[in-house]
């Protein structure tokens, strides 16, 4: 049985072992494929990374893409991928993630809120890219250029959030998630499951995607 990182203050591991659902297996496979592509780009020097050695970034991709053969989980736990943007850690459910990929060239869109970095092209599709720090604090400024896109989609749109660094995959018991801080803006409150003990913000990426104020629709 492989070891997996867990959310803060998680209870003892349940003896009940559930195999991954077909949806989780699909998400893990997409993550491995996406991160393998990212590692290849790192070897080819195509990511624009200048300050971190490619081998370090490649190791990050391998850590995220490691094989999760079985998950030991409580019935009310969720699998999340953790990433960082401007010094704050976020977690989103694996089931809501379509793909993780390298940052593409972003085109600014006039007349949209500041939290939209713009749109990028990914596999022939238009992706609306959201900068999470600007959702939380409208007058904030991102401290660095993002290196990754964490993407989700539905039948109508594709949306991504920018990430500086990818961390690990964790198991979070819902009972360990505290309520979102009242200082969070209403838009964020609507799409936040809560906050972990280490202050990682757990987002409902599917709900975030469904918010009409965040939609940039694909057009033929």
PDB file of C-alpha atoms in Angstrom:
ATOM      1  CA  UNK A   1       0.000   0.000   0.000  1.00  0.00           C
ATOM      2  CA  UNK A   2       1.503   3.362  -1.028  1.00  0.00           C
ATOM      3  CA  UNK A   3       1.757   6.296   1.299  1.00  0.00           C
ATOM      4  CA  UNK A   4      -0.119   9.479   0.515  1.00  0.00           C
ATOM      5  CA  UNK A   5      -0.077  12.954   2.016  1.00  0.00           C
ATOM      6  CA  UNK A   6      -3.130  13.839   4.063  1.00  0.00           C
ATOM      7  CA  UNK A   7      -4.873  16.989   5.123  1.00  0.00           C
ATOM      8  CA  UNK A   8      -3.991  18.619   8.446  1.00  0.00           C
ATOM      9  CA  UNK A   9      -5.413  17.109  11.613  1.00  0.00           C
ATOM     10  CA  UNK A  10      -6.890  14.178   9.699  1.00  0.00           C
ATOM     11  CA  UNK A  11      -8.247  11.333  11.830  1.00  0.00           C
ATOM     12  CA  UNK A  12      -6.634   7.901  11.943  1.00  0.00           C
ATOM     13  CA  UNK A  13      -6.672   5.997   8.673  1.00  0.00           C
ATOM     14  CA  UNK A  14      -9.815   3.977   8.200  1.00  0.00           C
ATOM     15  CA  UNK A  15      -9.373   0.234   7.824  1.00  0.00           C
ATOM     16  CA  UNK A  16     -11.929   0.274   5.059  1.00  0.00           C
ATOM     17  CA  UNK A  17     -10.153   0.470   1.714  1.00  0.00           C
ATOM     18  CA  UNK A  18     -12.032   1.744  -1.277  1.00  0.00           C
ATOM     19  CA  UNK A  19     -10.559   1.392  -4.756  1.00  0.00           C
ATOM     20  CA  UNK A  20     -10.354   4.521  -6.856  1.00  0.00           C
ATOM     21  CA  UNK A  21     -13.489   5.343  -8.746  1.00  0.00           C
ATOM     22  CA  UNK A  22     -13.367   5.309 -12.534  1.00  0.00           C
ATOM     23  CA  UNK A  23     -13.576   9.115 -12.455  1.00  0.00           C
ATOM     24  CA  UNK A  24     -10.572   9.393 -10.098  1.00  0.00           C
ATOM     25  CA  UNK A  25      -8.544   6.962 -12.212  1.00  0.00           C
ATOM     26  CA  UNK A  26      -9.346   9.092 -15.262  1.00  0.00           C
ATOM     27  CA  UNK A  27      -8.290  12.296 -13.479  1.00  0.00           C
ATOM     28  CA  UNK A  28      -5.040  10.769 -12.236  1.00  0.00           C
ATOM     29  CA  UNK A  29      -4.281   9.543 -15.755  1.00  0.00           C
ATOM     30  CA  UNK A  30      -4.901  13.021 -17.171  1.00  0.00           C
ATOM     31  CA  UNK A  31      -2.653  14.520 -14.496  1.00  0.00           C
ATOM     32  CA  UNK A  32       0.125  12.070 -15.285  1.00  0.00           C
ATOM     33  CA  UNK A  33      -0.189  12.793 -19.011  1.00  0.00           C
ATOM     34  CA  UNK A  34      -0.265  16.568 -18.507  1.00  0.00           C
ATOM     35  CA  UNK A  35       2.698  16.541 -16.163  1.00  0.00           C
ATOM     36  CA  UNK A  36       4.673  14.220 -18.421  1.00  0.00           C
ATOM     37  CA  UNK A  37       4.184  16.791 -21.183  1.00  0.00           C
ATOM     38  CA  UNK A  38       5.326  19.534 -18.822  1.00  0.00           C
ATOM     39  CA  UNK A  39       8.432  17.536 -17.904  1.00  0.00           C
ATOM     40  CA  UNK A  40       9.231  17.071 -21.589  1.00  0.00           C
ATOM     41  CA  UNK A  41       8.916  20.813 -22.173  1.00  0.00           C
ATOM     42  CA  UNK A  42      11.229  21.418 -19.225  1.00  0.00           C
ATOM     43  CA  UNK A  43      13.836  19.148 -20.788  1.00  0.00           C
ATOM     44  CA  UNK A  44      13.475  21.044 -24.051  1.00  0.00           C
ATOM     45  CA  UNK A  45      13.698  24.410 -22.288  1.00  0.00           C
ATOM     46  CA  UNK A  46      10.323  25.670 -23.551  1.00  0.00           C
ATOM     47  CA  UNK A  47       8.684  26.849 -20.336  1.00  0.00           C
ATOM     48  CA  UNK A  48      10.538  30.128 -19.897  1.00  0.00           C
ATOM     49  CA  UNK A  49      11.678  29.062 -16.404  1.00  0.00           C
ATOM     50  CA  UNK A  50      14.910  30.883 -15.624  1.00  0.00           C
ATOM     51  CA  UNK A  51      15.419  30.796 -11.866  1.00  0.00           C
ATOM     52  CA  UNK A  52      14.638  27.173 -11.015  1.00  0.00           C
ATOM     53  CA  UNK A  53      16.652  24.346 -12.481  1.00  0.00           C
ATOM     54  CA  UNK A  54      14.567  22.162 -14.830  1.00  0.00           C
ATOM     55  CA  UNK A  55      15.472  19.050 -12.856  1.00  0.00           C
ATOM     56  CA  UNK A  56      13.822  20.538  -9.770  1.00  0.00           C
ATOM     57  CA  UNK A  57      10.635  21.288 -11.678  1.00  0.00           C
ATOM     58  CA  UNK A  58      10.709  17.861 -13.293  1.00  0.00           C
ATOM     59  CA  UNK A  59      10.895  16.289  -9.847  1.00  0.00           C
ATOM     60  CA  UNK A  60       7.796  18.258  -8.856  1.00  0.00           C
ATOM     61  CA  UNK A  61       5.926  16.816 -11.802  1.00  0.00           C
ATOM     62  CA  UNK A  62       7.008  13.288 -10.906  1.00  0.00           C
ATOM     63  CA  UNK A  63       5.873  13.803  -7.310  1.00  0.00           C
ATOM     64  CA  UNK A  64       2.429  14.920  -8.446  1.00  0.00           C
ATOM     65  CA  UNK A  65       2.175  12.160 -11.043  1.00  0.00           C
ATOM     66  CA  UNK A  66       3.172   9.258  -8.808  1.00  0.00           C
ATOM     67  CA  UNK A  67       0.944   6.217  -9.094  1.00  0.00           C
ATOM     68  CA  UNK A  68      -1.859   6.190  -6.479  1.00  0.00           C
ATOM     69  CA  UNK A  69      -2.647   2.461  -6.606  1.00  0.00           C
ATOM     70  CA  UNK A  70      -5.250   2.555  -3.845  1.00  0.00           C
ATOM     71  CA  UNK A  71      -6.639   5.238  -1.573  1.00  0.00           C
ATOM     72  CA  UNK A  72      -7.221   4.705   2.150  1.00  0.00           C
ATOM     73  CA  UNK A  73      -9.981   7.091   3.015  1.00  0.00           C
ATOM     74  CA  UNK A  74     -12.791   7.839   5.350  1.00  0.00           C
ATOM     75  CA  UNK A  75     -16.223   7.816   3.712  1.00  0.00           C
ATOM     76  CA  UNK A  76     -16.388  11.614   3.838  1.00  0.00           C
ATOM     77  CA  UNK A  77     -12.865  12.363   2.584  1.00  0.00           C
ATOM     78  CA  UNK A  78     -11.961  13.997  -0.720  1.00  0.00           C
ATOM     79  CA  UNK A  79      -8.843  13.815  -2.903  1.00  0.00           C
ATOM     80  CA  UNK A  80      -7.351  17.225  -3.698  1.00  0.00           C
ATOM     81  CA  UNK A  81      -4.411  18.593  -5.630  1.00  0.00           C
ATOM     82  CA  UNK A  82      -2.589  21.420  -3.840  1.00  0.00           C
ATOM     83  CA  UNK A  83      -0.968  24.341  -5.642  1.00  0.00           C
ATOM     84  CA  UNK A  84       0.375  27.773  -4.757  1.00  0.00           C
ATOM     85  CA  UNK A  85      -0.169  31.256  -6.115  1.00  0.00           C
ATOM     86  CA  UNK A  86       1.424  34.446  -4.736  1.00  0.00           C
ATOM     87  CA  UNK A  87       2.331  32.786  -1.449  1.00  0.00           C
ATOM     88  CA  UNK A  88      -1.095  31.281  -0.721  1.00  0.00           C
ATOM     89  CA  UNK A  89      -1.905  27.583  -0.974  1.00  0.00           C
ATOM     90  CA  UNK A  90      -5.077  26.314  -2.613  1.00  0.00           C
ATOM     91  CA  UNK A  91      -6.593  22.857  -2.936  1.00  0.00           C
ATOM     92  CA  UNK A  92      -9.161  21.667  -5.466  1.00  0.00           C
ATOM     93  CA  UNK A  93     -10.876  18.309  -5.784  1.00  0.00           C
ATOM     94  CA  UNK A  94      -9.287  16.005  -8.327  1.00  0.00           C
ATOM     95  CA  UNK A  95     -12.702  15.189  -9.718  1.00  0.00           C
ATOM     96  CA  UNK A  96     -13.107  18.793 -10.842  1.00  0.00           C
ATOM     97  CA  UNK A  97      -9.717  18.988 -12.602  1.00  0.00           C
ATOM     98  CA  UNK A  98      -9.509  18.280 -16.326  1.00  0.00           C
ATOM     99  CA  UNK A  99      -5.850  18.949 -16.854  1.00  0.00           C
ATOM    100  CA  UNK A 100      -2.714  20.512 -15.407  1.00  0.00           C
ATOM    101  CA  UNK A 101      -0.407  22.114 -17.939  1.00  0.00           C
ATOM    102  CA  UNK A 102       2.317  24.705 -18.461  1.00  0.00           C
ATOM    103  CA  UNK A 103       1.327  28.339 -18.668  1.00  0.00           C
ATOM    104  CA  UNK A 104       0.566  29.417 -22.223  1.00  0.00           C
ATOM    105  CA  UNK A 105       0.859  32.894 -23.697  1.00  0.00           C
ATOM    106  CA  UNK A 106      -2.027  34.951 -22.363  1.00  0.00           C
ATOM    107  CA  UNK A 107      -3.931  37.545 -24.371  1.00  0.00           C
ATOM    108  CA  UNK A 108      -5.547  40.305 -22.360  1.00  0.00           C
ATOM    109  CA  UNK A 109      -9.260  40.889 -22.892  1.00  0.00           C
ATOM    110  CA  UNK A 110     -10.478  44.501 -22.611  1.00  0.00           C
ATOM    111  CA  UNK A 111     -13.391  45.305 -20.355  1.00  0.00           C
ATOM    112  CA  UNK A 112     -13.159  42.257 -18.071  1.00  0.00           C
ATOM    113  CA  UNK A 113     -12.528  42.291 -14.292  1.00  0.00           C
ATOM    114  CA  UNK A 114      -8.943  42.502 -13.060  1.00  0.00           C
ATOM    115  CA  UNK A 115      -8.998  38.928 -11.772  1.00  0.00           C
ATOM    116  CA  UNK A 116      -9.042  37.730 -15.383  1.00  0.00           C
ATOM    117  CA  UNK A 117      -5.469  37.442 -16.598  1.00  0.00           C
ATOM    118  CA  UNK A 118      -6.928  36.949 -20.059  1.00  0.00           C
ATOM    119  CA  UNK A 119      -7.378  34.001 -22.395  1.00  0.00           C
ATOM    120  CA  UNK A 120      -4.942  31.351 -23.559  1.00  0.00           C
ATOM    121  CA  UNK A 121      -5.047  28.692 -26.263  1.00  0.00           C
ATOM    122  CA  UNK A 122      -4.767  25.093 -25.126  1.00  0.00           C
ATOM    123  CA  UNK A 123      -5.231  22.136 -27.485  1.00  0.00           C
ATOM    124  CA  UNK A 124      -7.201  24.301 -29.884  1.00  0.00           C
ATOM    125  CA  UNK A 125      -9.556  25.607 -27.203  1.00  0.00           C
ATOM    126  CA  UNK A 126      -9.890  29.048 -25.638  1.00  0.00           C
ATOM    127  CA  UNK A 127      -9.168  28.983 -21.907  1.00  0.00           C
ATOM    128  CA  UNK A 128     -10.194  31.817 -19.586  1.00  0.00           C
ATOM    129  CA  UNK A 129      -7.414  32.264 -17.009  1.00  0.00           C
ATOM    130  CA  UNK A 130      -8.297  33.507 -13.525  1.00  0.00           C
ATOM    131  CA  UNK A 131      -5.803  34.924 -11.010  1.00  0.00           C
ATOM    132  CA  UNK A 132      -7.039  33.763  -7.595  1.00  0.00           C
ATOM    133  CA  UNK A 133      -5.286  36.427  -5.456  1.00  0.00           C
ATOM    134  CA  UNK A 134      -7.261  39.112  -7.293  1.00  0.00           C
ATOM    135  CA  UNK A 135     -10.487  37.258  -6.512  1.00  0.00           C
ATOM    136  CA  UNK A 136      -9.671  37.364  -2.808  1.00  0.00           C
ATOM    137  CA  UNK A 137      -8.255  40.892  -2.737  1.00  0.00           C
ATOM    138  CA  UNK A 138      -9.269  43.069  -5.712  1.00  0.00           C
ATOM    139  CA  UNK A 139      -6.453  45.573  -5.175  1.00  0.00           C
ATOM    140  CA  UNK A 140      -3.783  42.865  -4.780  1.00  0.00           C
ATOM    141  CA  UNK A 141      -0.975  42.377  -7.235  1.00  0.00           C
ATOM    142  CA  UNK A 142       0.476  38.997  -8.092  1.00  0.00           C
ATOM    143  CA  UNK A 143       4.016  38.612  -6.827  1.00  0.00           C
ATOM    144  CA  UNK A 144       5.287  36.451  -9.672  1.00  0.00           C
ATOM    145  CA  UNK A 145       4.505  35.136 -13.115  1.00  0.00           C
ATOM    146  CA  UNK A 146       2.520  31.903 -12.994  1.00  0.00           C
ATOM    147  CA  UNK A 147       4.116  28.750 -14.391  1.00  0.00           C
ATOM    148  CA  UNK A 148       1.113  26.403 -14.560  1.00  0.00           C
ATOM    149  CA  UNK A 149      -2.573  26.219 -15.432  1.00  0.00           C
ATOM    150  CA  UNK A 150      -5.030  24.115 -13.422  1.00  0.00           C
ATOM    151  CA  UNK A 151      -7.944  23.600 -15.795  1.00  0.00           C
ATOM    152  CA  UNK A 152     -11.575  22.561 -15.587  1.00  0.00           C
ATOM    153  CA  UNK A 153     -14.374  22.552 -18.135  1.00  0.00           C
ATOM    154  CA  UNK A 154     -17.982  21.746 -18.782  1.00  0.00           C
ATOM    155  CA  UNK A 155     -19.971  21.417 -21.996  1.00  0.00           C
ATOM    156  CA  UNK A 156     -19.864  25.179 -22.549  1.00  0.00           C
ATOM    157  CA  UNK A 157     -16.598  26.651 -21.312  1.00  0.00           C
ATOM    158  CA  UNK A 158     -13.007  25.985 -20.306  1.00  0.00           C
ATOM    159  CA  UNK A 159     -11.571  27.823 -17.313  1.00  0.00           C
ATOM    160  CA  UNK A 160      -8.179  27.722 -15.603  1.00  0.00           C
ATOM    161  CA  UNK A 161      -6.586  29.159 -12.508  1.00  0.00           C
ATOM    162  CA  UNK A 162      -2.961  30.277 -12.569  1.00  0.00           C
ATOM    163  CA  UNK A 163      -0.452  28.539 -10.282  1.00  0.00           C
ATOM    164  CA  UNK A 164       3.140  29.361  -9.381  1.00  0.00           C
ATOM    165  CA  UNK A 165       3.931  25.879  -8.072  1.00  0.00           C
ATOM    166  CA  UNK A 166       2.298  22.464  -7.925  1.00  0.00           C
ATOM    167  CA  UNK A 167       2.518  20.629  -4.613  1.00  0.00           C
ATOM    168  CA  UNK A 168       1.104  17.249  -3.661  1.00  0.00           C
ATOM    169  CA  UNK A 169      -2.117  15.280  -3.767  1.00  0.00           C
ATOM    170  CA  UNK A 170      -3.765  14.990  -0.366  1.00  0.00           C
ATOM    171  CA  UNK A 171      -6.698  13.252   1.245  1.00  0.00           C
ATOM    172  CA  UNK A 172      -8.866  15.703   3.211  1.00  0.00           C
ATOM    173  CA  UNK A 173     -11.566  14.699   5.650  1.00  0.00           C
ATOM    174  CA  UNK A 174     -14.450  17.112   5.241  1.00  0.00           C
ATOM    175  CA  UNK A 175     -14.746  17.361   9.020  1.00  0.00           C
ATOM    176  CA  UNK A 176     -11.303  19.003   9.180  1.00  0.00           C
ATOM    177  CA  UNK A 177     -12.325  21.843   6.847  1.00  0.00           C
ATOM    178  CA  UNK A 178     -13.134  25.041   8.728  1.00  0.00           C
ATOM    179  CA  UNK A 179     -15.620  27.569   7.397  1.00  0.00           C
ATOM    180  CA  UNK A 180     -14.359  30.162   4.964  1.00  0.00           C
ATOM    181  CA  UNK A 181     -13.196  33.401   6.539  1.00  0.00           C
ATOM    182  CA  UNK A 182     -15.866  36.121   6.652  1.00  0.00           C
ATOM    183  CA  UNK A 183     -13.325  38.502   5.130  1.00  0.00           C
ATOM    184  CA  UNK A 184     -13.439  36.570   1.849  1.00  0.00           C
ATOM    185  CA  UNK A 185     -15.380  38.457  -0.868  1.00  0.00           C
ATOM    186  CA  UNK A 186     -18.902  37.128  -1.652  1.00  0.00           C
ATOM    187  CA  UNK A 187     -17.757  35.657  -4.970  1.00  0.00           C
ATOM    188  CA  UNK A 188     -15.078  33.631  -3.194  1.00  0.00           C
ATOM    189  CA  UNK A 189     -17.430  32.650  -0.357  1.00  0.00           C
ATOM    190  CA  UNK A 190     -19.762  31.060  -2.895  1.00  0.00           C
ATOM    191  CA  UNK A 191     -17.057  28.809  -4.281  1.00  0.00           C
ATOM    192  CA  UNK A 192     -14.966  27.941  -1.214  1.00  0.00           C
ATOM    193  CA  UNK A 193     -15.474  24.727   0.747  1.00  0.00           C
ATOM    194  CA  UNK A 194     -13.427  26.137   3.606  1.00  0.00           C
ATOM    195  CA  UNK A 195      -9.920  26.431   5.015  1.00  0.00           C
ATOM    196  CA  UNK A 196      -7.551  23.763   6.355  1.00  0.00           C
ATOM    197  CA  UNK A 197      -5.514  24.059   9.530  1.00  0.00           C
ATOM    198  CA  UNK A 198      -2.446  25.181   7.565  1.00  0.00           C
ATOM    199  CA  UNK A 199      -4.590  27.910   5.927  1.00  0.00           C
ATOM    200  CA  UNK A 200      -4.834  26.126   2.584  1.00  0.00           C
ATOM    201  CA  UNK A 201      -8.027  27.349   0.916  1.00  0.00           C
ATOM    202  CA  UNK A 202     -10.171  24.495  -0.420  1.00  0.00           C
ATOM    203  CA  UNK A 203     -11.977  25.668  -3.556  1.00  0.00           C
ATOM    204  CA  UNK A 204     -14.962  24.173  -5.337  1.00  0.00           C
ATOM    205  CA  UNK A 205     -13.532  24.544  -8.825  1.00  0.00           C
ATOM    206  CA  UNK A 206     -16.654  23.184 -10.500  1.00  0.00           C
ATOM    207  CA  UNK A 207     -18.807  25.759  -8.745  1.00  0.00           C
ATOM    208  CA  UNK A 208     -16.300  28.480  -9.592  1.00  0.00           C
ATOM    209  CA  UNK A 209     -16.463  27.487 -13.235  1.00  0.00           C
ATOM    210  CA  UNK A 210     -20.256  27.653 -13.230  1.00  0.00           C
ATOM    211  CA  UNK A 211     -20.352  31.242 -11.996  1.00  0.00           C
ATOM    212  CA  UNK A 212     -21.489  33.363 -14.930  1.00  0.00           C
ATOM    213  CA  UNK A 213     -19.215  36.217 -13.909  1.00  0.00           C
ATOM    214  CA  UNK A 214     -16.208  33.980 -14.605  1.00  0.00           C
ATOM    215  CA  UNK A 215     -17.296  32.660 -17.974  1.00  0.00           C
ATOM    216  CA  UNK A 216     -15.488  33.314 -21.210  1.00  0.00           C
ATOM    217  CA  UNK A 217     -17.305  31.198 -23.758  1.00  0.00           C
ATOM    218  CA  UNK A 218     -15.692  29.471 -26.691  1.00  0.00           C
ATOM    219  CA  UNK A 219     -16.792  30.710 -30.078  1.00  0.00           C
ATOM    220  CA  UNK A 220     -16.328  28.911 -33.355  1.00  0.00           C
TER     221      UNK A 220
END
